[in-house]
């Protein structure tokens, strides 16, 4: 088990380097992984033959249909930025809301833009860059305080963590499917009291549906807080009527997003298909509006490919690092640590949420999903049956981590794009009521797990005659090595 602690030390070293050096995450992970592998081979802790499976493991990951979403969301984000659609959406929302709430209208428009960007951009960083270019620039011209501008941009950018069908939710669903399968297998091998329960393996759609209601509650609370705390704006002339471009943007984009979101929520359309549809609609709109020229299209494709390459590099690095941690027994160490909390599922859940929140100070959502979730979630899901409920809490923990100064990912990026740069404590003073609202929603989900089940169309458990036997779980684990879909295999009805 000493090697397990060595793997944990390597993980902490990687986190420290990410936080202090500014080096690319994939480079840090590959560098620390290579050094750890050399030490493991020299000490005999790692079998060199096992490392030969890494290429096949990576190729199997890249073969998954789900990872098509990486390129699709990168394309959608580049189109949103280059076609200036975000500018039309923000100005239209701002102009429409100023008639009702002139003081809060700009920030409500920023929150609304973040809400619409969330299911299409799918990334905190991508949404934040767009918000900084559109909303923050106009807030600065209106004389709003830098700390409040940074706080509002950070808040709106994190909506991509909880609003489906964003890429964060999509990839977390895939990671939780595998973690839940491993957790059920682990419960069987450990002979836990509930190991014989008929647990249904979670899938992406379960998590999308579980996060909808708590996410909607949080969004309403944040909108109310903006209405109550927005600084009073000086009296200005009438905002005037909406332009034709603003009318088209406000009439079409929210409708398309609502339709796609509804179809994804009820299971009629997969999230990857929704992303492809959004990309095609943006391309068509760019052609019809004559904004998408040949030169601009080359720029869009170059940006999309660059972001896709960076995400795949991160995936390869995280996969290599997670394999090293498993070879060193760090996953077994996590299981042993979680066994001390056996019989206390809420305490175990809060412990894992604390780990995710701490890691969110250093890692983006993608890095957490690729690197941390596969280690900490299986031992937790061996004790907790409802993986969709755990996933919803994990999403809110990530969102809280991104918003906590001084190291919160969204806060750091927002401060970096705000001029003059505000202090961390000033930003925190603005964020406090919004963080309290976030904690209240998390408390609601913990106290009433039913808030994540009202919209789910599939039960969390199987019928007694559909229970997974140990041999079926083993078969499921073998199939998980090269999955081609985000829907878990169901046991045959006649067994």
Tab-separated table of C-alpha atoms in Angstrom:
chain	number	residue	atom	x	y	z
A	1	UNK	CA	0.000	0.000	0.000
A	2	UNK	CA	3.071	2.249	0.207
A	3	UNK	CA	2.938	2.547	-3.580
A	4	UNK	CA	-0.628	3.836	-3.267
A	5	UNK	CA	0.616	6.699	-1.099
A	6	UNK	CA	3.356	7.326	-3.659
A	7	UNK	CA	0.678	7.682	-6.339
A	8	UNK	CA	-1.227	10.122	-4.123
A	9	UNK	CA	1.997	12.128	-3.664
A	10	UNK	CA	2.411	12.252	-7.455
A	11	UNK	CA	-1.133	13.565	-7.820
A	12	UNK	CA	-0.509	16.267	-5.210
A	13	UNK	CA	2.754	17.186	-6.948
A	14	UNK	CA	0.932	17.567	-10.259
A	15	UNK	CA	-1.711	19.789	-8.632
A	16	UNK	CA	0.985	21.937	-7.006
A	17	UNK	CA	2.810	22.384	-10.320
A	18	UNK	CA	-0.400	23.372	-12.098
A	19	UNK	CA	-1.109	25.981	-9.450
A	20	UNK	CA	2.374	27.517	-9.258
A	21	UNK	CA	4.014	27.229	-12.678
A	22	UNK	CA	1.372	28.128	-15.238
A	23	UNK	CA	2.551	25.246	-17.441
A	24	UNK	CA	-0.057	23.520	-19.655
A	25	UNK	CA	-1.992	20.929	-17.700
A	26	UNK	CA	-1.344	18.127	-20.176
A	27	UNK	CA	2.418	18.825	-20.033
A	28	UNK	CA	2.412	18.714	-16.220
A	29	UNK	CA	0.447	15.452	-16.151
A	30	UNK	CA	2.636	13.766	-18.756
A	31	UNK	CA	5.830	14.975	-17.080
A	32	UNK	CA	4.866	13.820	-13.581
A	33	UNK	CA	3.449	10.583	-15.032
A	34	UNK	CA	6.706	9.849	-16.858
A	35	UNK	CA	8.787	10.507	-13.746
A	36	UNK	CA	6.505	8.356	-11.608
A	37	UNK	CA	6.615	5.550	-14.167
A	38	UNK	CA	10.424	5.547	-14.185
A	39	UNK	CA	10.476	5.314	-10.386
A	40	UNK	CA	7.817	2.581	-10.426
A	41	UNK	CA	9.707	0.501	-13.005
A	42	UNK	CA	13.029	0.918	-11.186
A	43	UNK	CA	11.496	-0.169	-7.864
A	44	UNK	CA	9.569	-3.078	-9.381
A	45	UNK	CA	6.215	-1.609	-8.343
A	46	UNK	CA	5.052	-1.525	-11.970
A	47	UNK	CA	5.104	-4.358	-14.481
A	48	UNK	CA	6.545	-3.092	-17.764
A	49	UNK	CA	4.276	-5.451	-19.705
A	50	UNK	CA	1.167	-3.670	-18.390
A	51	UNK	CA	2.361	-0.360	-19.828
A	52	UNK	CA	2.082	-1.919	-23.271
A	53	UNK	CA	-1.707	-1.729	-22.944
A	54	UNK	CA	-1.666	2.084	-22.788
A	55	UNK	CA	-1.765	2.694	-26.581
A	56	UNK	CA	-4.745	0.377	-26.986
A	57	UNK	CA	-6.422	2.047	-24.006
A	58	UNK	CA	-6.005	5.508	-25.552
A	59	UNK	CA	-7.142	4.384	-29.005
A	60	UNK	CA	-10.185	2.760	-27.398
A	61	UNK	CA	-11.046	6.042	-25.688
A	62	UNK	CA	-10.673	8.073	-28.872
A	63	UNK	CA	-12.889	5.618	-30.756
A	64	UNK	CA	-15.909	6.492	-28.620
A	65	UNK	CA	-18.765	8.244	-30.398
A	66	UNK	CA	-19.217	10.442	-27.343
A	67	UNK	CA	-15.897	12.204	-27.914
A	68	UNK	CA	-17.233	13.602	-31.167
A	69	UNK	CA	-18.789	16.176	-28.844
A	70	UNK	CA	-15.364	17.700	-28.186
A	71	UNK	CA	-14.973	18.869	-31.780
A	72	UNK	CA	-18.644	19.827	-32.083
A	73	UNK	CA	-18.675	22.054	-29.020
A	74	UNK	CA	-15.367	23.623	-30.017
A	75	UNK	CA	-16.898	24.473	-33.417
A	76	UNK	CA	-20.039	25.931	-31.823
A	77	UNK	CA	-17.998	28.095	-29.465
A	78	UNK	CA	-15.818	29.426	-32.292
A	79	UNK	CA	-18.883	30.221	-34.408
A	80	UNK	CA	-20.554	32.069	-31.526
A	81	UNK	CA	-17.485	34.237	-31.045
A	82	UNK	CA	-16.694	34.949	-34.686
A	83	UNK	CA	-20.247	35.496	-35.970
A	84	UNK	CA	-20.863	38.126	-33.265
A	85	UNK	CA	-24.134	36.422	-32.325
A	86	UNK	CA	-23.339	36.822	-28.631
A	87	UNK	CA	-23.213	40.616	-29.092
A	88	UNK	CA	-26.687	40.669	-30.634
A	89	UNK	CA	-28.056	38.437	-27.882
A	90	UNK	CA	-26.616	40.585	-25.098
A	91	UNK	CA	-27.661	43.942	-26.567
A	92	UNK	CA	-31.163	42.610	-27.285
A	93	UNK	CA	-31.593	41.258	-23.760
A	94	UNK	CA	-30.220	44.445	-22.241
A	95	UNK	CA	-32.493	46.678	-24.309
A	96	UNK	CA	-35.570	44.552	-23.572
A	97	UNK	CA	-34.927	44.363	-19.817
A	98	UNK	CA	-34.134	48.062	-19.299
A	99	UNK	CA	-37.823	48.900	-19.587
A	100	UNK	CA	-38.601	46.736	-16.534
A	101	UNK	CA	-35.440	46.867	-14.408
A	102	UNK	CA	-33.061	49.588	-15.624
A	103	UNK	CA	-30.505	49.050	-12.840
A	104	UNK	CA	-30.324	45.277	-13.014
A	105	UNK	CA	-30.857	44.933	-16.777
A	106	UNK	CA	-27.171	44.772	-17.818
A	107	UNK	CA	-26.310	42.068	-15.272
A	108	UNK	CA	-29.499	40.119	-15.942
A	109	UNK	CA	-28.652	40.287	-19.648
A	110	UNK	CA	-25.176	38.920	-18.843
A	111	UNK	CA	-26.704	36.093	-16.816
A	112	UNK	CA	-29.137	35.362	-19.650
A	113	UNK	CA	-26.295	35.319	-22.172
A	114	UNK	CA	-24.378	32.917	-19.950
A	115	UNK	CA	-27.481	30.726	-19.758
A	116	UNK	CA	-27.724	30.565	-23.543
A	117	UNK	CA	-24.005	30.053	-24.029
A	118	UNK	CA	-23.859	27.260	-21.436
A	119	UNK	CA	-25.456	24.421	-23.426
A	120	UNK	CA	-23.603	25.438	-26.599
A	121	UNK	CA	-20.126	26.413	-25.403
A	122	UNK	CA	-20.038	23.709	-22.747
A	123	UNK	CA	-16.886	25.074	-21.113
A	124	UNK	CA	-16.379	27.559	-18.276
A	125	UNK	CA	-13.358	29.035	-20.016
A	126	UNK	CA	-15.061	29.397	-23.407
A	127	UNK	CA	-18.187	31.008	-21.925
A	128	UNK	CA	-16.083	33.363	-19.803
A	129	UNK	CA	-14.049	34.567	-22.788
A	130	UNK	CA	-17.239	35.390	-24.707
A	131	UNK	CA	-18.813	37.138	-21.705
A	132	UNK	CA	-15.655	39.169	-21.090
A	133	UNK	CA	-15.626	40.332	-24.699
A	134	UNK	CA	-19.308	41.278	-24.802
A	135	UNK	CA	-20.922	41.977	-21.427
A	136	UNK	CA	-17.871	43.101	-19.446
A	137	UNK	CA	-16.783	45.564	-22.110
A	138	UNK	CA	-20.157	47.289	-21.952
A	139	UNK	CA	-20.263	47.210	-18.148
A	140	UNK	CA	-16.894	48.956	-18.086
A	141	UNK	CA	-18.225	51.663	-20.428
A	142	UNK	CA	-21.153	52.170	-18.042
A	143	UNK	CA	-18.783	52.729	-15.126
A	144	UNK	CA	-19.582	49.597	-13.102
A	145	UNK	CA	-17.059	48.624	-10.423
A	146	UNK	CA	-14.337	46.189	-11.585
A	147	UNK	CA	-14.992	43.775	-8.688
A	148	UNK	CA	-18.680	43.507	-9.552
A	149	UNK	CA	-17.936	43.081	-13.247
A	150	UNK	CA	-15.511	40.243	-12.536
A	151	UNK	CA	-17.959	38.574	-10.139
A	152	UNK	CA	-20.858	38.718	-12.600
A	153	UNK	CA	-18.754	37.364	-15.471
A	154	UNK	CA	-17.528	34.516	-13.251
A	155	UNK	CA	-21.081	33.676	-12.135
A	156	UNK	CA	-22.530	33.605	-15.637
A	157	UNK	CA	-19.626	31.553	-17.010
A	158	UNK	CA	-20.192	28.698	-14.527
A	159	UNK	CA	-23.732	28.044	-15.764
A	160	UNK	CA	-22.130	25.687	-18.284
A	161	UNK	CA	-21.440	23.332	-15.386
A	162	UNK	CA	-25.123	22.736	-14.577
A	163	UNK	CA	-27.130	23.622	-17.695
A	164	UNK	CA	-27.569	20.645	-20.056
A	165	UNK	CA	-26.584	19.551	-22.591
A	166	UNK	CA	-23.208	21.181	-22.012
A	167	UNK	CA	-19.983	19.318	-22.638
A	168	UNK	CA	-19.236	19.217	-18.902
A	169	UNK	CA	-22.464	17.330	-18.211
A	170	UNK	CA	-21.917	15.118	-21.218
A	171	UNK	CA	-18.433	14.006	-20.196
A	172	UNK	CA	-19.373	13.706	-16.528
A	173	UNK	CA	-22.234	11.414	-17.517
A	174	UNK	CA	-19.839	9.152	-19.377
A	175	UNK	CA	-17.344	9.156	-16.478
A	176	UNK	CA	-20.080	8.452	-13.931
A	177	UNK	CA	-21.420	5.562	-16.013
A	178	UNK	CA	-18.064	3.838	-15.762
A	179	UNK	CA	-17.528	4.857	-12.110
A	180	UNK	CA	-20.968	3.542	-11.172
A	181	UNK	CA	-20.293	0.246	-12.903
A	182	UNK	CA	-17.001	-0.088	-11.024
A	183	UNK	CA	-18.753	0.893	-7.787
A	184	UNK	CA	-21.372	-1.842	-8.171
A	185	UNK	CA	-18.633	-4.351	-8.933
A	186	UNK	CA	-16.686	-3.148	-5.892
A	187	UNK	CA	-19.733	-3.490	-3.641
A	188	UNK	CA	-20.177	-7.074	-4.823
A	189	UNK	CA	-16.534	-7.955	-4.203
A	190	UNK	CA	-16.545	-6.346	-0.739
A	191	UNK	CA	-19.820	-7.981	0.258
A	192	UNK	CA	-21.382	-4.687	1.362
A	193	UNK	CA	-24.871	-4.930	2.894
A	194	UNK	CA	-26.611	-3.440	-0.137
A	195	UNK	CA	-24.507	-5.334	-2.706
A	196	UNK	CA	-27.436	-7.504	-3.664
A	197	UNK	CA	-29.698	-4.545	-4.399
A	198	UNK	CA	-31.023	-4.201	-7.922
A	199	UNK	CA	-29.110	-1.051	-8.919
A	200	UNK	CA	-29.596	0.440	-12.372
A	201	UNK	CA	-26.360	1.789	-13.868
A	202	UNK	CA	-26.632	5.545	-14.384
A	203	UNK	CA	-26.356	7.105	-17.832
A	204	UNK	CA	-25.938	10.603	-19.246
A	205	UNK	CA	-29.650	11.267	-19.625
A	206	UNK	CA	-30.247	10.453	-15.938
A	207	UNK	CA	-27.729	13.125	-14.935
A	208	UNK	CA	-29.155	15.689	-17.345
A	209	UNK	CA	-32.622	15.183	-15.909
A	210	UNK	CA	-31.408	15.121	-12.300
A	211	UNK	CA	-29.619	18.476	-12.648
A	212	UNK	CA	-32.482	20.363	-14.327
A	213	UNK	CA	-34.641	21.276	-11.331
A	214	UNK	CA	-31.835	22.211	-8.867
A	215	UNK	CA	-30.135	24.186	-11.643
A	216	UNK	CA	-33.365	26.079	-12.354
A	217	UNK	CA	-33.769	26.896	-8.641
A	218	UNK	CA	-30.215	28.246	-8.478
A	219	UNK	CA	-30.729	30.363	-11.594
A	220	UNK	CA	-33.896	31.928	-10.144
A	221	UNK	CA	-32.138	32.690	-6.841
A	222	UNK	CA	-29.250	34.355	-8.647
A	223	UNK	CA	-31.623	36.457	-10.778
A	224	UNK	CA	-33.466	37.624	-7.634
A	225	UNK	CA	-30.161	38.522	-5.971
A	226	UNK	CA	-29.148	40.593	-9.005
A	227	UNK	CA	-32.439	42.478	-8.790
A	228	UNK	CA	-31.832	43.163	-5.093
A	229	UNK	CA	-28.116	44.009	-5.190
A	230	UNK	CA	-27.503	45.641	-8.584
A	231	UNK	CA	-26.055	49.162	-8.204
A	232	UNK	CA	-28.461	51.931	-9.087
A	233	UNK	CA	-27.871	53.105	-12.624
A	234	UNK	CA	-28.089	56.788	-13.591
A	235	UNK	CA	-31.201	57.833	-15.450
A	236	UNK	CA	-30.808	57.475	-19.170
A	237	UNK	CA	-32.871	57.996	-22.258
A	238	UNK	CA	-35.291	55.369	-23.459
A	239	UNK	CA	-33.414	52.302	-24.728
A	240	UNK	CA	-35.307	52.509	-27.995
A	241	UNK	CA	-36.781	49.659	-30.049
A	242	UNK	CA	-34.936	46.448	-30.775
A	243	UNK	CA	-33.033	46.293	-34.035
A	244	UNK	CA	-33.870	43.680	-36.645
A	245	UNK	CA	-30.766	41.650	-35.788
A	246	UNK	CA	-31.615	41.742	-32.083
A	247	UNK	CA	-35.194	40.663	-32.740
A	248	UNK	CA	-34.023	37.721	-34.834
A	249	UNK	CA	-31.419	36.703	-32.263
A	250	UNK	CA	-33.847	36.914	-29.319
A	251	UNK	CA	-36.653	35.224	-31.220
A	252	UNK	CA	-34.750	32.317	-32.743
A	253	UNK	CA	-31.815	31.427	-30.478
A	254	UNK	CA	-33.731	30.934	-27.175
A	255	UNK	CA	-36.414	28.953	-29.035
A	256	UNK	CA	-33.850	26.652	-30.653
A	257	UNK	CA	-32.064	26.133	-27.329
A	258	UNK	CA	-35.339	25.409	-25.516
A	259	UNK	CA	-36.415	22.867	-28.153
A	260	UNK	CA	-33.060	21.098	-28.147
A	261	UNK	CA	-32.909	21.122	-24.336
A	262	UNK	CA	-36.419	19.674	-24.083
A	263	UNK	CA	-35.658	16.936	-26.600
A	264	UNK	CA	-32.464	16.020	-24.760
A	265	UNK	CA	-34.232	16.037	-21.380
A	266	UNK	CA	-36.959	13.639	-22.536
A	267	UNK	CA	-34.480	11.379	-24.304
A	268	UNK	CA	-35.615	11.978	-27.878
A	269	UNK	CA	-32.273	13.487	-28.927
A	270	UNK	CA	-28.803	12.667	-27.651
A	271	UNK	CA	-26.688	15.534	-26.369
A	272	UNK	CA	-24.096	14.943	-29.107
A	273	UNK	CA	-26.830	15.236	-31.736
A	274	UNK	CA	-28.033	18.471	-30.125
A	275	UNK	CA	-24.513	19.906	-30.368
A	276	UNK	CA	-24.297	18.889	-34.035
A	277	UNK	CA	-27.674	20.520	-34.710
A	278	UNK	CA	-26.563	23.752	-33.031
A	279	UNK	CA	-23.382	23.765	-35.107
A	280	UNK	CA	-25.277	23.278	-38.375
A	281	UNK	CA	-27.799	25.994	-37.503
A	282	UNK	CA	-24.998	28.443	-36.738
A	283	UNK	CA	-23.261	27.617	-40.016
A	284	UNK	CA	-26.504	28.141	-41.948
A	285	UNK	CA	-27.179	31.410	-40.148
A	286	UNK	CA	-23.661	32.608	-40.923
A	287	UNK	CA	-24.117	31.856	-44.626
A	288	UNK	CA	-27.598	33.410	-44.864
A	289	UNK	CA	-26.522	36.543	-42.997
A	290	UNK	CA	-23.380	36.770	-45.175
A	291	UNK	CA	-21.198	37.017	-42.090
A	292	UNK	CA	-19.467	33.689	-42.691
A	293	UNK	CA	-16.897	34.426	-45.370
A	294	UNK	CA	-14.267	31.985	-46.580
A	295	UNK	CA	-11.549	33.669	-44.529
A	296	UNK	CA	-13.713	33.689	-41.407
A	297	UNK	CA	-14.589	30.016	-41.895
A	298	UNK	CA	-10.881	29.135	-42.014
A	299	UNK	CA	-10.359	31.075	-38.785
A	300	UNK	CA	-13.307	29.294	-37.126
A	301	UNK	CA	-12.041	25.875	-38.161
A	302	UNK	CA	-8.512	26.717	-37.011
A	303	UNK	CA	-9.788	27.782	-33.562
A	304	UNK	CA	-12.034	24.717	-33.291
A	305	UNK	CA	-9.217	22.341	-34.213
A	306	UNK	CA	-6.807	24.047	-31.799
A	307	UNK	CA	-9.240	23.705	-28.897
A	308	UNK	CA	-10.099	20.123	-29.878
A	309	UNK	CA	-6.413	19.228	-29.988
A	310	UNK	CA	-5.856	20.750	-26.559
A	311	UNK	CA	-8.767	18.779	-25.100
A	312	UNK	CA	-7.601	15.517	-26.654
A	313	UNK	CA	-4.070	16.161	-25.354
A	314	UNK	CA	-5.559	16.617	-21.902
A	315	UNK	CA	-7.581	13.413	-22.274
A	316	UNK	CA	-4.504	11.407	-23.313
A	317	UNK	CA	-2.444	12.858	-20.433
A	318	UNK	CA	-5.177	12.244	-17.848
A	319	UNK	CA	-5.734	8.693	-19.118
A	320	UNK	CA	-2.020	7.924	-18.833
A	321	UNK	CA	-1.855	9.425	-15.347
A	322	UNK	CA	-4.948	7.572	-14.129
A	323	UNK	CA	-3.478	4.274	-15.421
A	324	UNK	CA	-0.296	4.957	-13.440
A	325	UNK	CA	-2.329	5.666	-10.295
A	326	UNK	CA	-4.197	2.381	-10.720
A	327	UNK	CA	-0.962	0.449	-11.244
A	328	UNK	CA	0.422	1.990	-8.049
A	329	UNK	CA	-2.739	1.069	-6.140
A	330	UNK	CA	-3.927	4.601	-5.407
A	331	UNK	CA	-7.474	3.573	-6.317
A	332	UNK	CA	-7.291	0.743	-3.759
A	333	UNK	CA	-6.017	3.242	-1.202
A	334	UNK	CA	-9.065	5.399	-1.911
A	335	UNK	CA	-11.277	2.362	-1.372
A	336	UNK	CA	-9.648	1.631	1.987
A	337	UNK	CA	-10.036	5.246	3.099
A	338	UNK	CA	-13.692	5.238	2.088
A	339	UNK	CA	-14.297	1.954	3.930
A	340	UNK	CA	-13.739	3.815	7.189
A	341	UNK	CA	-16.911	5.754	6.351
A	342	UNK	CA	-18.963	2.646	5.604
A	343	UNK	CA	-22.443	2.996	7.029
A	344	UNK	CA	-22.282	6.803	6.768
A	345	UNK	CA	-23.145	7.513	3.107
A	346	UNK	CA	-23.865	11.217	3.641
A	347	UNK	CA	-20.495	11.747	5.353
A	348	UNK	CA	-18.774	9.798	2.561
A	349	UNK	CA	-20.549	11.922	-0.043
A	350	UNK	CA	-19.563	15.170	1.676
A	351	UNK	CA	-15.952	13.957	1.879
A	352	UNK	CA	-15.787	13.309	-1.864
A	353	UNK	CA	-17.480	16.654	-2.569
A	354	UNK	CA	-14.818	18.332	-0.448
A	355	UNK	CA	-12.098	16.679	-2.519
A	356	UNK	CA	-13.734	17.839	-5.759
A	357	UNK	CA	-14.167	21.364	-4.414
A	358	UNK	CA	-10.507	21.543	-3.376
A	359	UNK	CA	-9.328	20.237	-6.755
A	360	UNK	CA	-11.571	22.767	-8.528
A	361	UNK	CA	-9.246	25.486	-7.227
A	362	UNK	CA	-6.583	24.146	-9.582
A	363	UNK	CA	-8.305	22.125	-12.313
A	364	UNK	CA	-10.880	22.944	-14.964
A	365	UNK	CA	-14.006	20.806	-15.180
A	366	UNK	CA	-12.553	18.633	-17.951
A	367	UNK	CA	-9.403	17.908	-15.955
A	368	UNK	CA	-11.457	16.956	-12.894
A	369	UNK	CA	-13.655	14.628	-14.918
A	370	UNK	CA	-10.758	12.923	-16.683
A	371	UNK	CA	-8.412	12.661	-13.694
A	372	UNK	CA	-10.141	12.871	-10.301
A	373	UNK	CA	-13.633	11.427	-10.829
A	374	UNK	CA	-12.357	7.949	-11.898
A	375	UNK	CA	-10.391	7.698	-8.623
A	376	UNK	CA	-12.804	9.045	-5.998
A	377	UNK	CA	-16.229	8.111	-7.360
A	378	UNK	CA	-16.161	4.264	-7.577
A	379	UNK	CA	-15.621	3.713	-3.804
A	380	UNK	CA	-18.354	6.254	-3.042
A	381	UNK	CA	-20.817	4.662	-5.471
A	382	UNK	CA	-20.132	1.302	-3.820
A	383	UNK	CA	-21.947	2.770	-0.804
A	384	UNK	CA	-24.469	5.117	-2.462
A	385	UNK	CA	-26.978	3.708	-4.939
A	386	UNK	CA	-28.270	6.913	-6.583
A	387	UNK	CA	-25.397	7.947	-8.843
A	388	UNK	CA	-27.429	10.712	-10.535
A	389	UNK	CA	-28.001	12.368	-7.139
A	390	UNK	CA	-24.261	12.180	-6.409
A	391	UNK	CA	-23.508	13.588	-9.872
A	392	UNK	CA	-25.782	16.588	-9.271
A	393	UNK	CA	-24.005	17.355	-6.007
A	394	UNK	CA	-20.653	16.950	-7.749
A	395	UNK	CA	-21.675	19.517	-10.366
A	396	UNK	CA	-22.575	22.061	-7.686
A	397	UNK	CA	-19.320	21.346	-5.831
A	398	UNK	CA	-17.389	22.049	-9.034
A	399	UNK	CA	-19.332	25.258	-9.554
A	400	UNK	CA	-18.617	26.398	-5.977
A	401	UNK	CA	-14.917	25.605	-6.407
A	402	UNK	CA	-14.742	27.701	-9.569
A	403	UNK	CA	-16.256	30.688	-7.718
A	404	UNK	CA	-14.240	30.690	-4.471
A	405	UNK	CA	-11.423	33.285	-4.438
A	406	UNK	CA	-8.494	33.481	-4.560
A	407	UNK	CA	-7.892	30.266	-6.549
A	408	UNK	CA	-11.331	29.603	-8.049
A	409	UNK	CA	-10.844	28.918	-11.764
A	410	UNK	CA	-13.630	31.221	-13.011
A	411	UNK	CA	-12.690	34.006	-10.576
A	412	UNK	CA	-9.020	33.903	-11.580
A	413	UNK	CA	-9.892	34.079	-15.287
A	414	UNK	CA	-12.499	36.820	-14.754
A	415	UNK	CA	-10.079	38.957	-12.708
A	416	UNK	CA	-7.430	38.496	-15.381
A	417	UNK	CA	-9.770	39.846	-18.067
A	418	UNK	CA	-11.028	42.790	-15.982
A	419	UNK	CA	-9.269	46.146	-16.174
A	420	UNK	CA	-8.304	47.505	-13.727
A	421	UNK	CA	-7.730	44.156	-12.032
A	422	UNK	CA	-9.877	43.909	-8.855
A	423	UNK	CA	-8.671	42.395	-5.594
A	424	UNK	CA	-9.730	38.900	-4.563
A	425	UNK	CA	-11.435	40.091	-1.381
A	426	UNK	CA	-13.403	42.713	-3.289
A	427	UNK	CA	-14.671	40.056	-5.681
A	428	UNK	CA	-15.487	37.750	-2.770
A	429	UNK	CA	-17.545	40.498	-1.104
A	430	UNK	CA	-19.734	40.637	-4.232
A	431	UNK	CA	-19.955	36.852	-4.557
A	432	UNK	CA	-20.923	36.067	-0.934
A	433	UNK	CA	-24.748	36.166	-1.353
A	434	UNK	CA	-24.535	34.144	-4.578
A	435	UNK	CA	-22.319	31.519	-2.939
A	436	UNK	CA	-24.783	31.333	-0.036
A	437	UNK	CA	-27.557	30.673	-2.556
A	438	UNK	CA	-25.445	27.935	-4.128
A	439	UNK	CA	-24.861	26.310	-0.736
A	440	UNK	CA	-28.590	26.491	0.005
A	441	UNK	CA	-29.374	24.645	-3.223
A	442	UNK	CA	-26.751	22.009	-2.373
A	443	UNK	CA	-28.305	21.654	1.073
A	444	UNK	CA	-31.710	21.258	-0.540
A	445	UNK	CA	-30.416	18.468	-2.784
A	446	UNK	CA	-28.741	16.708	0.166
A	447	UNK	CA	-31.794	17.000	2.423
A	448	UNK	CA	-34.332	16.130	-0.282
A	449	UNK	CA	-32.808	13.792	-2.889
A	450	UNK	CA	-36.254	13.687	-4.520
A	451	UNK	CA	-35.462	17.102	-6.059
A	452	UNK	CA	-33.183	15.243	-8.488
A	453	UNK	CA	-35.760	12.526	-9.266
A	454	UNK	CA	-38.935	14.375	-10.238
A	455	UNK	CA	-37.943	14.766	-13.892
A	456	UNK	CA	-36.191	11.430	-14.333
A	457	UNK	CA	-38.008	9.064	-16.655
A	458	UNK	CA	-36.089	5.934	-15.537
A	459	UNK	CA	-35.968	4.499	-11.994
A	460	UNK	CA	-32.745	4.300	-10.003
A	461	UNK	CA	-33.272	0.589	-9.400
A	462	UNK	CA	-34.219	-2.406	-11.511
A	463	UNK	CA	-37.039	-4.810	-11.015
A	464	UNK	CA	-36.094	-7.816	-8.829
A	465	UNK	CA	-35.873	-10.145	-11.800
A	466	UNK	CA	-33.554	-7.683	-13.584
A	467	UNK	CA	-30.875	-7.614	-10.891
A	468	UNK	CA	-27.288	-7.704	-12.059
A	469	UNK	CA	-25.498	-10.882	-11.051
A	470	UNK	CA	-21.738	-10.787	-10.415
A	471	UNK	CA	-21.002	-12.455	-13.758
A	472	UNK	CA	-23.143	-9.847	-15.538
A	473	UNK	CA	-21.273	-7.044	-13.773
A	474	UNK	CA	-17.950	-8.541	-14.845
A	475	UNK	CA	-19.203	-8.711	-18.423
A	476	UNK	CA	-20.366	-5.095	-18.200
A	477	UNK	CA	-16.927	-4.031	-16.975
A	478	UNK	CA	-15.264	-5.748	-19.935
A	479	UNK	CA	-17.623	-3.999	-22.354
A	480	UNK	CA	-16.838	-0.648	-20.715
A	481	UNK	CA	-13.234	-0.805	-21.902
A	482	UNK	CA	-14.278	0.238	-25.438
A	483	UNK	CA	-17.786	1.687	-25.238
A	484	UNK	CA	-19.375	3.216	-28.306
A	485	UNK	CA	-22.389	4.877	-26.730
A	486	UNK	CA	-23.323	6.735	-23.554
A	487	UNK	CA	-26.248	4.393	-22.842
A	488	UNK	CA	-25.335	1.547	-20.472
A	489	UNK	CA	-26.010	-1.991	-21.562
A	490	UNK	CA	-29.149	-3.524	-20.073
A	491	UNK	CA	-29.248	-7.112	-18.801
A	492	UNK	CA	-31.142	-9.564	-20.984
A	493	UNK	CA	-34.814	-9.746	-19.937
A	494	UNK	CA	-34.814	-13.544	-19.803
A	495	UNK	CA	-32.002	-13.769	-17.216
